[in-house]
XYZ file of C-alpha atoms in Angstrom:
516
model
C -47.735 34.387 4.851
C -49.038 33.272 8.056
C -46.987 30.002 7.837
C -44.323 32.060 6.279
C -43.397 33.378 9.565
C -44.126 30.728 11.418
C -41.535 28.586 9.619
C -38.982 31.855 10.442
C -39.789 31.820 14.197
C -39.575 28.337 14.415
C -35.922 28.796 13.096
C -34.939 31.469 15.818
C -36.782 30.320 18.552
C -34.579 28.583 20.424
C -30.614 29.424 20.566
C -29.467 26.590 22.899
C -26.404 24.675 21.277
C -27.916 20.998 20.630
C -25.341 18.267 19.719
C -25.705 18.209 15.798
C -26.418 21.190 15.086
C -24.527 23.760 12.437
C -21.867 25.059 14.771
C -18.659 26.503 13.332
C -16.023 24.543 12.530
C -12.408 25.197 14.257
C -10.054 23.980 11.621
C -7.622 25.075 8.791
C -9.989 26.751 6.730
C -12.235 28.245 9.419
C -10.478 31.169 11.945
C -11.587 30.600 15.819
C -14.746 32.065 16.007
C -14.715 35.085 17.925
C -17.917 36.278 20.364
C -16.950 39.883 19.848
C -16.884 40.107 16.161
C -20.085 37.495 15.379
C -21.875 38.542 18.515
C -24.782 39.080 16.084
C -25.201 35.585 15.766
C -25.759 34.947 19.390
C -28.421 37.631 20.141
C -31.599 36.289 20.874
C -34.195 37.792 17.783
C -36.124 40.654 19.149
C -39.811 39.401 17.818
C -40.862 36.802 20.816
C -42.205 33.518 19.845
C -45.956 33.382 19.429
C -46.096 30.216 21.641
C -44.390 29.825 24.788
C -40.979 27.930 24.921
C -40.191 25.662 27.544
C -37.206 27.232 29.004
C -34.037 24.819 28.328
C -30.665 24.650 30.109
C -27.894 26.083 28.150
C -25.179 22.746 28.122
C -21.619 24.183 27.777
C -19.253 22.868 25.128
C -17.347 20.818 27.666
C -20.742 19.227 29.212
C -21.503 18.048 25.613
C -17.801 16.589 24.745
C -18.145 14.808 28.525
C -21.602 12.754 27.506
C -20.653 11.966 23.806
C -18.447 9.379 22.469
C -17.193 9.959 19.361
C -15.875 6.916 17.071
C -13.251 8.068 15.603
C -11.839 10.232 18.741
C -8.634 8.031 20.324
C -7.254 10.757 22.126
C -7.119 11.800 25.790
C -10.309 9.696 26.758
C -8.774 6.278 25.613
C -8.936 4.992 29.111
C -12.652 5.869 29.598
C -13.857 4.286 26.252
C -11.848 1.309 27.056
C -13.772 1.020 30.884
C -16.809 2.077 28.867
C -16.203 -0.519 26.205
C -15.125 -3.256 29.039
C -18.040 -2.928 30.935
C -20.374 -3.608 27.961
C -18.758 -6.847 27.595
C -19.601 -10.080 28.894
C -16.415 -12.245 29.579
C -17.631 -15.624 30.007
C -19.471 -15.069 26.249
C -16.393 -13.816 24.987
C -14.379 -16.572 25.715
C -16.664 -18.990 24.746
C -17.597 -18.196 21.696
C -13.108 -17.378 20.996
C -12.978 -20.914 21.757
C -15.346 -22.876 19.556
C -14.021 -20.407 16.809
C -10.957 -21.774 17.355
C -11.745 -25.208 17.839
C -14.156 -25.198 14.097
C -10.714 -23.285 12.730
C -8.064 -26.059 13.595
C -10.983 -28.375 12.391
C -11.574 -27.016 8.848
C -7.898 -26.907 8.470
C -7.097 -30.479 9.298
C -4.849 -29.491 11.792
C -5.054 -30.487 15.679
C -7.014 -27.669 18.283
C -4.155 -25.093 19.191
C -3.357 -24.726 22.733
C -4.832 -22.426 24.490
C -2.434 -19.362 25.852
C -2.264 -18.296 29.099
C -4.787 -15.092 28.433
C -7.260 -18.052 26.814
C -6.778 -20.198 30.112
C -8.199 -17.754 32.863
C -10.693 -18.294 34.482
C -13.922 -16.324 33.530
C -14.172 -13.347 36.400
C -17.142 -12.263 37.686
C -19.619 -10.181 35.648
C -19.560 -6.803 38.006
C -15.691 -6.686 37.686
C -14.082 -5.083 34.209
C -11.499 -7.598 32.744
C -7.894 -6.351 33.580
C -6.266 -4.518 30.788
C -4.294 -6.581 27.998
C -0.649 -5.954 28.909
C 0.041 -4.740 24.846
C -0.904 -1.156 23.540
C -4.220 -0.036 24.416
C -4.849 2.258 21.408
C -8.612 1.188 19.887
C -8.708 0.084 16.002
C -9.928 2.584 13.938
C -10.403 0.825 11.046
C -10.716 -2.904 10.187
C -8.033 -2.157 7.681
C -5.813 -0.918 10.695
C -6.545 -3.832 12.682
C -5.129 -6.094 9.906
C -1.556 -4.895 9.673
C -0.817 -6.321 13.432
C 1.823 -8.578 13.712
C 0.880 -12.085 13.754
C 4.087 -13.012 15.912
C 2.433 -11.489 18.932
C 1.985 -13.866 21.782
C -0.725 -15.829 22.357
C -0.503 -14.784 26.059
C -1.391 -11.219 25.057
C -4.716 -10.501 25.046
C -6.101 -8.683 21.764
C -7.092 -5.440 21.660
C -10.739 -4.297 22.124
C -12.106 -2.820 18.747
C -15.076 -0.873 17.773
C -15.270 -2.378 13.935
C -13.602 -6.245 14.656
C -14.976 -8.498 16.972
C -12.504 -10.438 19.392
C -13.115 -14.153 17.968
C -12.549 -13.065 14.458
C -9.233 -10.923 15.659
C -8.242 -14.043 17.613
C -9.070 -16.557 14.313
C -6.646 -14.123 12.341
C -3.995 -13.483 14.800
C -3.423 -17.711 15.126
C -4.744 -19.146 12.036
C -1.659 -20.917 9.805
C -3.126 -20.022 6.295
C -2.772 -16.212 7.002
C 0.881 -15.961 6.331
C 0.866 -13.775 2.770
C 4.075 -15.292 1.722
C 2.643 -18.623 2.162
C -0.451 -17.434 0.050
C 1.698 -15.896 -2.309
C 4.125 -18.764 -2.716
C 1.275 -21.352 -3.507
C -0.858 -19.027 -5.687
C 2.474 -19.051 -8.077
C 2.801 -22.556 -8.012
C -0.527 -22.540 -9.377
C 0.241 -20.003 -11.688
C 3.440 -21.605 -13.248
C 1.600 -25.058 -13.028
C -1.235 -23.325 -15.017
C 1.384 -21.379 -17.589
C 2.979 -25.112 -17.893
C -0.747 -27.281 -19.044
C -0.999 -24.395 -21.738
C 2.406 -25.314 -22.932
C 1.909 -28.941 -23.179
C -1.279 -28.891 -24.501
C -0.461 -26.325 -27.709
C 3.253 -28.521 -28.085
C 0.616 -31.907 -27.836
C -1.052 -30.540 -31.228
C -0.582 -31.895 -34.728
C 0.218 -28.536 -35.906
C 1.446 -25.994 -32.953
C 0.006 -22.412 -33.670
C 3.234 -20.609 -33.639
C 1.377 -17.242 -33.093
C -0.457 -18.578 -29.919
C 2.974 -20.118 -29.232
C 4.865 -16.658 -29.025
C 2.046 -14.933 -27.322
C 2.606 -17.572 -24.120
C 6.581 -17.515 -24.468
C 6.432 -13.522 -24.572
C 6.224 -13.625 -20.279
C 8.451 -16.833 -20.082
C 8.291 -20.296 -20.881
C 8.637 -22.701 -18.035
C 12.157 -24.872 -17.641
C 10.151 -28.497 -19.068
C 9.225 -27.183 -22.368
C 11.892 -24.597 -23.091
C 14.002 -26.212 -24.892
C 11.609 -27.695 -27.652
C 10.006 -23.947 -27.242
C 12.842 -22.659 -28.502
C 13.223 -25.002 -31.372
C 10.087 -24.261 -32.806
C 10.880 -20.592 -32.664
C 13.845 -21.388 -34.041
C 14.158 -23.629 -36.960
C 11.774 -26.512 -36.273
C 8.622 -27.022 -38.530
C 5.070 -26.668 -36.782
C 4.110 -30.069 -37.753
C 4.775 -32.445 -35.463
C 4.970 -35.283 -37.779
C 7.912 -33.612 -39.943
C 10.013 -32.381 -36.849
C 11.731 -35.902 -36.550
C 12.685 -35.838 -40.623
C 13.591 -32.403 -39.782
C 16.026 -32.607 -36.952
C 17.848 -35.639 -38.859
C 18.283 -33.570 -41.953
C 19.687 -30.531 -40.230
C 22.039 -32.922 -37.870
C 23.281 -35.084 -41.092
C 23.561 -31.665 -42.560
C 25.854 -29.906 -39.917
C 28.043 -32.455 -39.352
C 28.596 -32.669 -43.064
C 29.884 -28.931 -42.320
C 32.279 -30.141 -39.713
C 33.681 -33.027 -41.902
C 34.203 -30.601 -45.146
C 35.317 -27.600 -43.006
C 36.652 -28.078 -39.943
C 39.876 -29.646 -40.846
C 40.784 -26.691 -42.720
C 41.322 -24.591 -39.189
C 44.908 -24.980 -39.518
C 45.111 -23.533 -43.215
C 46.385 -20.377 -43.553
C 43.490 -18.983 -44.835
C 41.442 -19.389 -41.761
C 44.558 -20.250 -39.189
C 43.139 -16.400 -37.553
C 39.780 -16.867 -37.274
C 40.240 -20.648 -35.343
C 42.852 -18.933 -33.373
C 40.361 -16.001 -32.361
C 37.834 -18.590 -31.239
C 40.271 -20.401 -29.284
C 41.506 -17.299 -27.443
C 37.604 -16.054 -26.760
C 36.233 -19.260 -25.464
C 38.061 -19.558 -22.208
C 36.810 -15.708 -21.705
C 33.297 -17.001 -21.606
C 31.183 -17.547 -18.786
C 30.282 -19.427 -17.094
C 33.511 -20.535 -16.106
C 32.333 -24.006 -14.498
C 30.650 -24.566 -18.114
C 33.034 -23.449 -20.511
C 36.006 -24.890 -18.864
C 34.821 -28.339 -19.680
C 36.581 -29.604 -22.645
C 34.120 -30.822 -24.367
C 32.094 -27.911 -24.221
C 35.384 -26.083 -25.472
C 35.618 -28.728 -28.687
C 31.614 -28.033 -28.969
C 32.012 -24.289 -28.717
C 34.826 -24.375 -31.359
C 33.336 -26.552 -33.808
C 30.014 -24.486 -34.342
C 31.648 -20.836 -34.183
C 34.473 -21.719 -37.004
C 31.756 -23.609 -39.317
C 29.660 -20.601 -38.501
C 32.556 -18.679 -39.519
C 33.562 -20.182 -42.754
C 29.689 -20.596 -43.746
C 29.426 -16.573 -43.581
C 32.128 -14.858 -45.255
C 30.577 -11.323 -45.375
C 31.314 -11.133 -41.265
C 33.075 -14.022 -40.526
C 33.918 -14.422 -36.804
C 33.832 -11.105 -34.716
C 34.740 -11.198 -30.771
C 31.012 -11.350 -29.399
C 29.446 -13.651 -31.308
C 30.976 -16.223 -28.914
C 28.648 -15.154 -25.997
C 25.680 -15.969 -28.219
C 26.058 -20.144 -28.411
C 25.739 -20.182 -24.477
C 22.131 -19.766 -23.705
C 21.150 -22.012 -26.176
C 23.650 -25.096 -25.591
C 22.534 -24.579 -21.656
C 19.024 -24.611 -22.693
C 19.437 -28.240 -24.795
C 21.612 -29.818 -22.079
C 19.512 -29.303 -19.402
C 16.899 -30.994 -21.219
C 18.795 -34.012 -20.452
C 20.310 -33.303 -17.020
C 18.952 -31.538 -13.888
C 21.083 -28.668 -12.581
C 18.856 -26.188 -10.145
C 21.884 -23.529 -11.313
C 22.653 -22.922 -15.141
C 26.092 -22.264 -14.378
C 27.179 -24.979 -12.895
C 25.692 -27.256 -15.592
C 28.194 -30.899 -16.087
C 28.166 -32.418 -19.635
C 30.740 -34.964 -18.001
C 27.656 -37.653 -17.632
C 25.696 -36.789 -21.011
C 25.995 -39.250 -23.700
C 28.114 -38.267 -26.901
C 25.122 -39.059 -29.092
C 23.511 -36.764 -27.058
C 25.525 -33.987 -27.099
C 25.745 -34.212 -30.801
C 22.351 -33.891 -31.059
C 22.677 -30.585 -28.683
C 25.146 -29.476 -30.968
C 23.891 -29.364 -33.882
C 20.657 -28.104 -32.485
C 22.816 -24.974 -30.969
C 24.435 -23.911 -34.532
C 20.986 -23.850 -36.138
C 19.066 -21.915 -33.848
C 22.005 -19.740 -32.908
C 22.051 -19.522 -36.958
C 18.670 -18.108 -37.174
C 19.784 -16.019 -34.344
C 22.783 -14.202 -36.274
C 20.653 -13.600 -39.900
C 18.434 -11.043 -38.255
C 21.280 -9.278 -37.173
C 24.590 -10.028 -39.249
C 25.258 -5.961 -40.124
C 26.508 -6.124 -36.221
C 29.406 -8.632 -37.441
C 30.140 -6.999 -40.863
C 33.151 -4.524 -41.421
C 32.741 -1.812 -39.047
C 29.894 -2.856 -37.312
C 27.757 -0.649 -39.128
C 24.303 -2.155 -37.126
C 25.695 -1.680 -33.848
C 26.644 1.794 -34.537
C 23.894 2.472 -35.941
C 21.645 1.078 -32.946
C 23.888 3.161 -30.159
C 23.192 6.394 -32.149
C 19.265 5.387 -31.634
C 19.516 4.566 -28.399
C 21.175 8.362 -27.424
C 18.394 9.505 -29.361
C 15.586 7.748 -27.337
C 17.244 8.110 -24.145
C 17.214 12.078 -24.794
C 13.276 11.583 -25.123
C 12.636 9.912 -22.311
C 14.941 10.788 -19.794
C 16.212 13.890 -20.695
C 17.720 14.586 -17.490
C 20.110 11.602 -17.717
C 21.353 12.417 -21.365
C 22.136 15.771 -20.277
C 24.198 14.132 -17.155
C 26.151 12.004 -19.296
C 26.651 14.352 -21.922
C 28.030 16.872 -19.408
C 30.236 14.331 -18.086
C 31.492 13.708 -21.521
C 30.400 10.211 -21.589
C 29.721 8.754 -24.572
C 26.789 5.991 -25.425
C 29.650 4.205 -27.448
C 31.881 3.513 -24.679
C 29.525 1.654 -23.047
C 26.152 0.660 -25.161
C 28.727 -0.708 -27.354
C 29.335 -4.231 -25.487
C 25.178 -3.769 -24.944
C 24.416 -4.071 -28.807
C 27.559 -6.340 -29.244
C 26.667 -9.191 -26.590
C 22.672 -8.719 -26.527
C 23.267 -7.534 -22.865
C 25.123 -11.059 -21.645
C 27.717 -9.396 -19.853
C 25.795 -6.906 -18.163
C 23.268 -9.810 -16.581
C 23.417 -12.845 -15.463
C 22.743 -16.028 -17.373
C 19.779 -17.247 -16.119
C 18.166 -13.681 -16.994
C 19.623 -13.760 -20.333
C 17.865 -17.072 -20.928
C 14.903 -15.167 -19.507
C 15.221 -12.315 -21.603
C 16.005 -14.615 -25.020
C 12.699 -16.269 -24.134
C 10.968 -12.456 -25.060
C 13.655 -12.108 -27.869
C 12.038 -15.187 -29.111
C 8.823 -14.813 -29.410
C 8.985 -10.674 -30.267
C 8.790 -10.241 -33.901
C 12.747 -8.574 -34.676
C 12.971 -9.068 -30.738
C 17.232 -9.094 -31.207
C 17.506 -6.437 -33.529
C 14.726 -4.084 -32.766
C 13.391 -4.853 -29.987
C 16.543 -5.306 -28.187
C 16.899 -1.240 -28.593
C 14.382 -0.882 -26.424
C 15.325 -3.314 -23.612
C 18.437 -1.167 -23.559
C 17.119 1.925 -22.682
C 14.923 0.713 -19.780
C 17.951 -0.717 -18.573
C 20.252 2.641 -18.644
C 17.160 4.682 -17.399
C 16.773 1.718 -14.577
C 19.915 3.051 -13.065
C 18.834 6.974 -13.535
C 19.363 7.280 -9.332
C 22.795 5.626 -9.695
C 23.997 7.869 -12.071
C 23.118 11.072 -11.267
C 24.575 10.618 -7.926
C 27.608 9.899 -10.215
C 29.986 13.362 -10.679
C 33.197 11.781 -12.260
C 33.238 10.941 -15.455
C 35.678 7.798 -14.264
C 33.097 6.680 -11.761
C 30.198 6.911 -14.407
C 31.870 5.098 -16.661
C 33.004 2.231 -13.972
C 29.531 2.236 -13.015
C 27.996 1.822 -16.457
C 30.493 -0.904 -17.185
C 29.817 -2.999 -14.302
C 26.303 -2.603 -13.131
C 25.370 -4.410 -10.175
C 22.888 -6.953 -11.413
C 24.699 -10.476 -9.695
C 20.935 -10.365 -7.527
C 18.319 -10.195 -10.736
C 16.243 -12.946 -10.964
C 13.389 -13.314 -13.164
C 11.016 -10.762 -11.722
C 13.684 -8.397 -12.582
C 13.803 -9.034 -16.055
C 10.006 -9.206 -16.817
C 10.005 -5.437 -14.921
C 12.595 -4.911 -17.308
C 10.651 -6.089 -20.941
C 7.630 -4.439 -19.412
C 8.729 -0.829 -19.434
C 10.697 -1.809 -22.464
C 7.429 -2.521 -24.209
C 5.412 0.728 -22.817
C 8.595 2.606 -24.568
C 7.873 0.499 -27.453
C 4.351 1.188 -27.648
C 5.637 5.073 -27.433
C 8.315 5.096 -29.687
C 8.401 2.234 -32.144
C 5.580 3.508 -34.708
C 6.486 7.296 -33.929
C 10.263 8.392 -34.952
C 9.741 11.518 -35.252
C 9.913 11.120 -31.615
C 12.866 10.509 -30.764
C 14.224 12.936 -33.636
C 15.912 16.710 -32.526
């Protein structure tokens, strides 16, 4: 008991305010405290100390905040902590020891000693006097995070600012060094990445039997420009072995153009005098324009849609199935040329056994293309109209906000999902992101006839902000018609596949889902 209340009058012996002890807090969840209503907490306790108590000078608030320095206090006393923090610091060591970390920087980087600036140059001043102040802002780092997001374009001349958590050499190393630049980093880490993608390509093509699976789980996130074309080959109609791929490719040529000699002269009957002249009033509305222009390209183009034609009665030719020979014939030819932009490919200096070759190559992949989804082509487009009606449905689920917009705007999914299902999204993107997106298509299992579904409804939700600004059912439609993708480059399109594969993941294996 005895220690009992020895432990309480130890407690309540002493009421001077000592810095770090429990004082109450002045902030948003704590009202000012008041003398008057908790004056019971200041009263001394009536039962005296057993032992005498050296009596102690009560040190006001403003005493206490004059003799402490706080760390993370950059308020009115920025000026004093700076002289404070000055005077602590020796100059001639500084500067020193800034300029051998230089010097071992330029070293280690291969690159000649910078020049010194003008703050570097000075001459060391005396120990007794502060340095001046740095002519920039004088505000101290918090954090070393903070001290990282200055701009490396300040002059050298300026002298960096004094922080608590950085030292000056290390500030100085980061503010001048050349391999800091993020883009720079950035730029050469993807080199290293595509150069990396590339080797796996190669070494699965290099294989006497390429693993088709492993092959479409690499294509799914792009395949790299050297080994697209023979990519898409195998994923198209090319055997895995590599020792029957050069009996196959002769077959299927010999084969084709033993469609062309047994077919193609019949263009002018009048049996199939409407479907040639339908193909030779949709090819000049093709882009590219630089491409398709070409006359050979146009003979090319002609050739492989009316054998197409002819060799698939149930559809026949339907406008739209023109857009799909591009990617691939822009694929095969650049195997053989090098054009750094797609649509400004030239055929003028390929050989003509060469672009047989291409040809035939085209119409057989573009074949295997159009069997997974021929109910598109057939008499009333039955698979297209099936695929818009799914689409409204999905788009309800996950944006139900946009539906509702468009639905109160009386625009209709038809009117312009239609051309979506119709040219697998061609004319709504450029062609070097359709060749992009066919590289998915490829290597998805159904990727152009179910997975395609999905693509499409990330892309109308992409534009969610666009069109509920919209209030016209003119403008909506305009909009929706001519989105403004020109800009989209690659990174665009994976964004793209990547939410359409979370939806997917959501949706695919759940209908009841996306059912009312």
């Amino acid at each position: 008991m005895a220690s009992d209340g020895a432990r309480k009058q130890f407690w309540k012996r002493s009421n001077s305010k000592l810095p770090g002890s429990i004082q109450h807090v002045y902030g948003a969840q704590h009202p000012p405290f008041d003398p008057l209503l908790h004056g019971t907490l200041l009263k001394s306790t009536a039962k005296m100390p057993t032992t005498p108590v050296k009596a102690k000078r009560v040190s006001t608030f403003q005493e206490f905040e004059s003799n402490t320095s706080d760390a993370w206090d950059a308020g009115e006393d920025d000026d004093e902590l700076l002289a404070m923090a000055a005077e602590s610091l020796n100059s001639e060591v500084v500067m020193e020891t800034a300029n051998r970390v230089l010097r071992n920087h330029s070293q280690r980087q291969g690159r000649p000693t910078l020049q010194e600036g003008p703050g570097l140059q000075q001459k060391p001043r005396p120990e007794a006097e502060p340095p001046s102040p740095p002519s920039g802002d004088l505000r101290l780092v918090k954090s070393v995070s903070e001290s990282h997001t200055s701009c490396p374009a300040e002059s050298a001349s300026d002298a960096a600012p004094l922080q608590r958590s950085q030292s000056l050499p290390h500030a100085a190393t980061v503010t001048l060094g050349g391999t800091s630049d993020p883009s720079t980093l950035s730029s050469s880490a993807l080199s290293e990445r595509e150069a990396s993608r590339l080797d796996k390509f190669k070494q699965l093509l290099a294989g006497p039997n390429t693993d088709l699976e492993e092959l479409r789980k690499l294509s799914w996130s792009g395949i790299p420009k050297p080994v697209r074309p023979m990519t898409w080959k195998l994923l198209g109609y090319l055997p895995a072995n590599v020792d029957r791929r050069p009996a196959t490719l002769q077959r299927k040529q010999k084969e084709y153009f033993a469609f062309i000699e047994h077919y193609y002269d019949s263009r002018n009957d009048e049996v199939h005098q409407d479907t040639y002249r339908q193909i030779h009033i949709d090819i000049p509305r093709m882009s590219p324009e630089a491409l398709i222009l070409q006359p050979k390209v146009t003979e090319i183009f002609e050739r492989i849609l009316f054998i197409w034609a002819i060799r698939h009665p149930a559809s026949g030719y339907v406008q739209g199935i023109n857009d799909l020979v591009t990617p691939f014939f822009v694929v095969f030819i650049c195997e053989y040329i090098e054009a750094e932009e797609v649509d400004t490919v030239d055929v003028s200096g390929v050989p003509a056994e060469v672009l047989r070759n291409i040809e035939a190559d085209t119409y057989w992949c573009m074949s295997k293309l159009l069997d997974g989804i021929q109910d598109n082509y057939t008499f009333a487009q039955p698979g297209i109209q099936m695929k818009v009606k799914m689409l409204e449905e999905l788009v309800s689920r996950i944006d139900e906000q946009v539906h509702r917009h468009l639905d109160q705007h009386e625009v209709r999914y038809l009117q312009f999902a239609f051309r979506w299902m119709n040219n697998l999204l061609m004319r709504e993107v450029p062609l070097r992101c359709t060749i992009r997106l066919w590289d998915t298509y490829q290597s998805e299992p159904e990727g152009f006839s179910h997975f395609h579904l999905y693509v499409c409804a990330a892309f109308l939700v992409r534009w969610r902000k666009e069109i509920l600004e919209e209030k016209d059912f003119q403008e909506l439609l305009l909009f929706l018609q001519n989105l403004p993708t020109a800009q989209w480059d690659d990174e665009d399109i994976s964004l793209l596949l990547a939410e359409a594969y979370r939806l997917k993941f959501a949706f695919a294996d759940a209908p009841n889902h996306y059912k009312k």
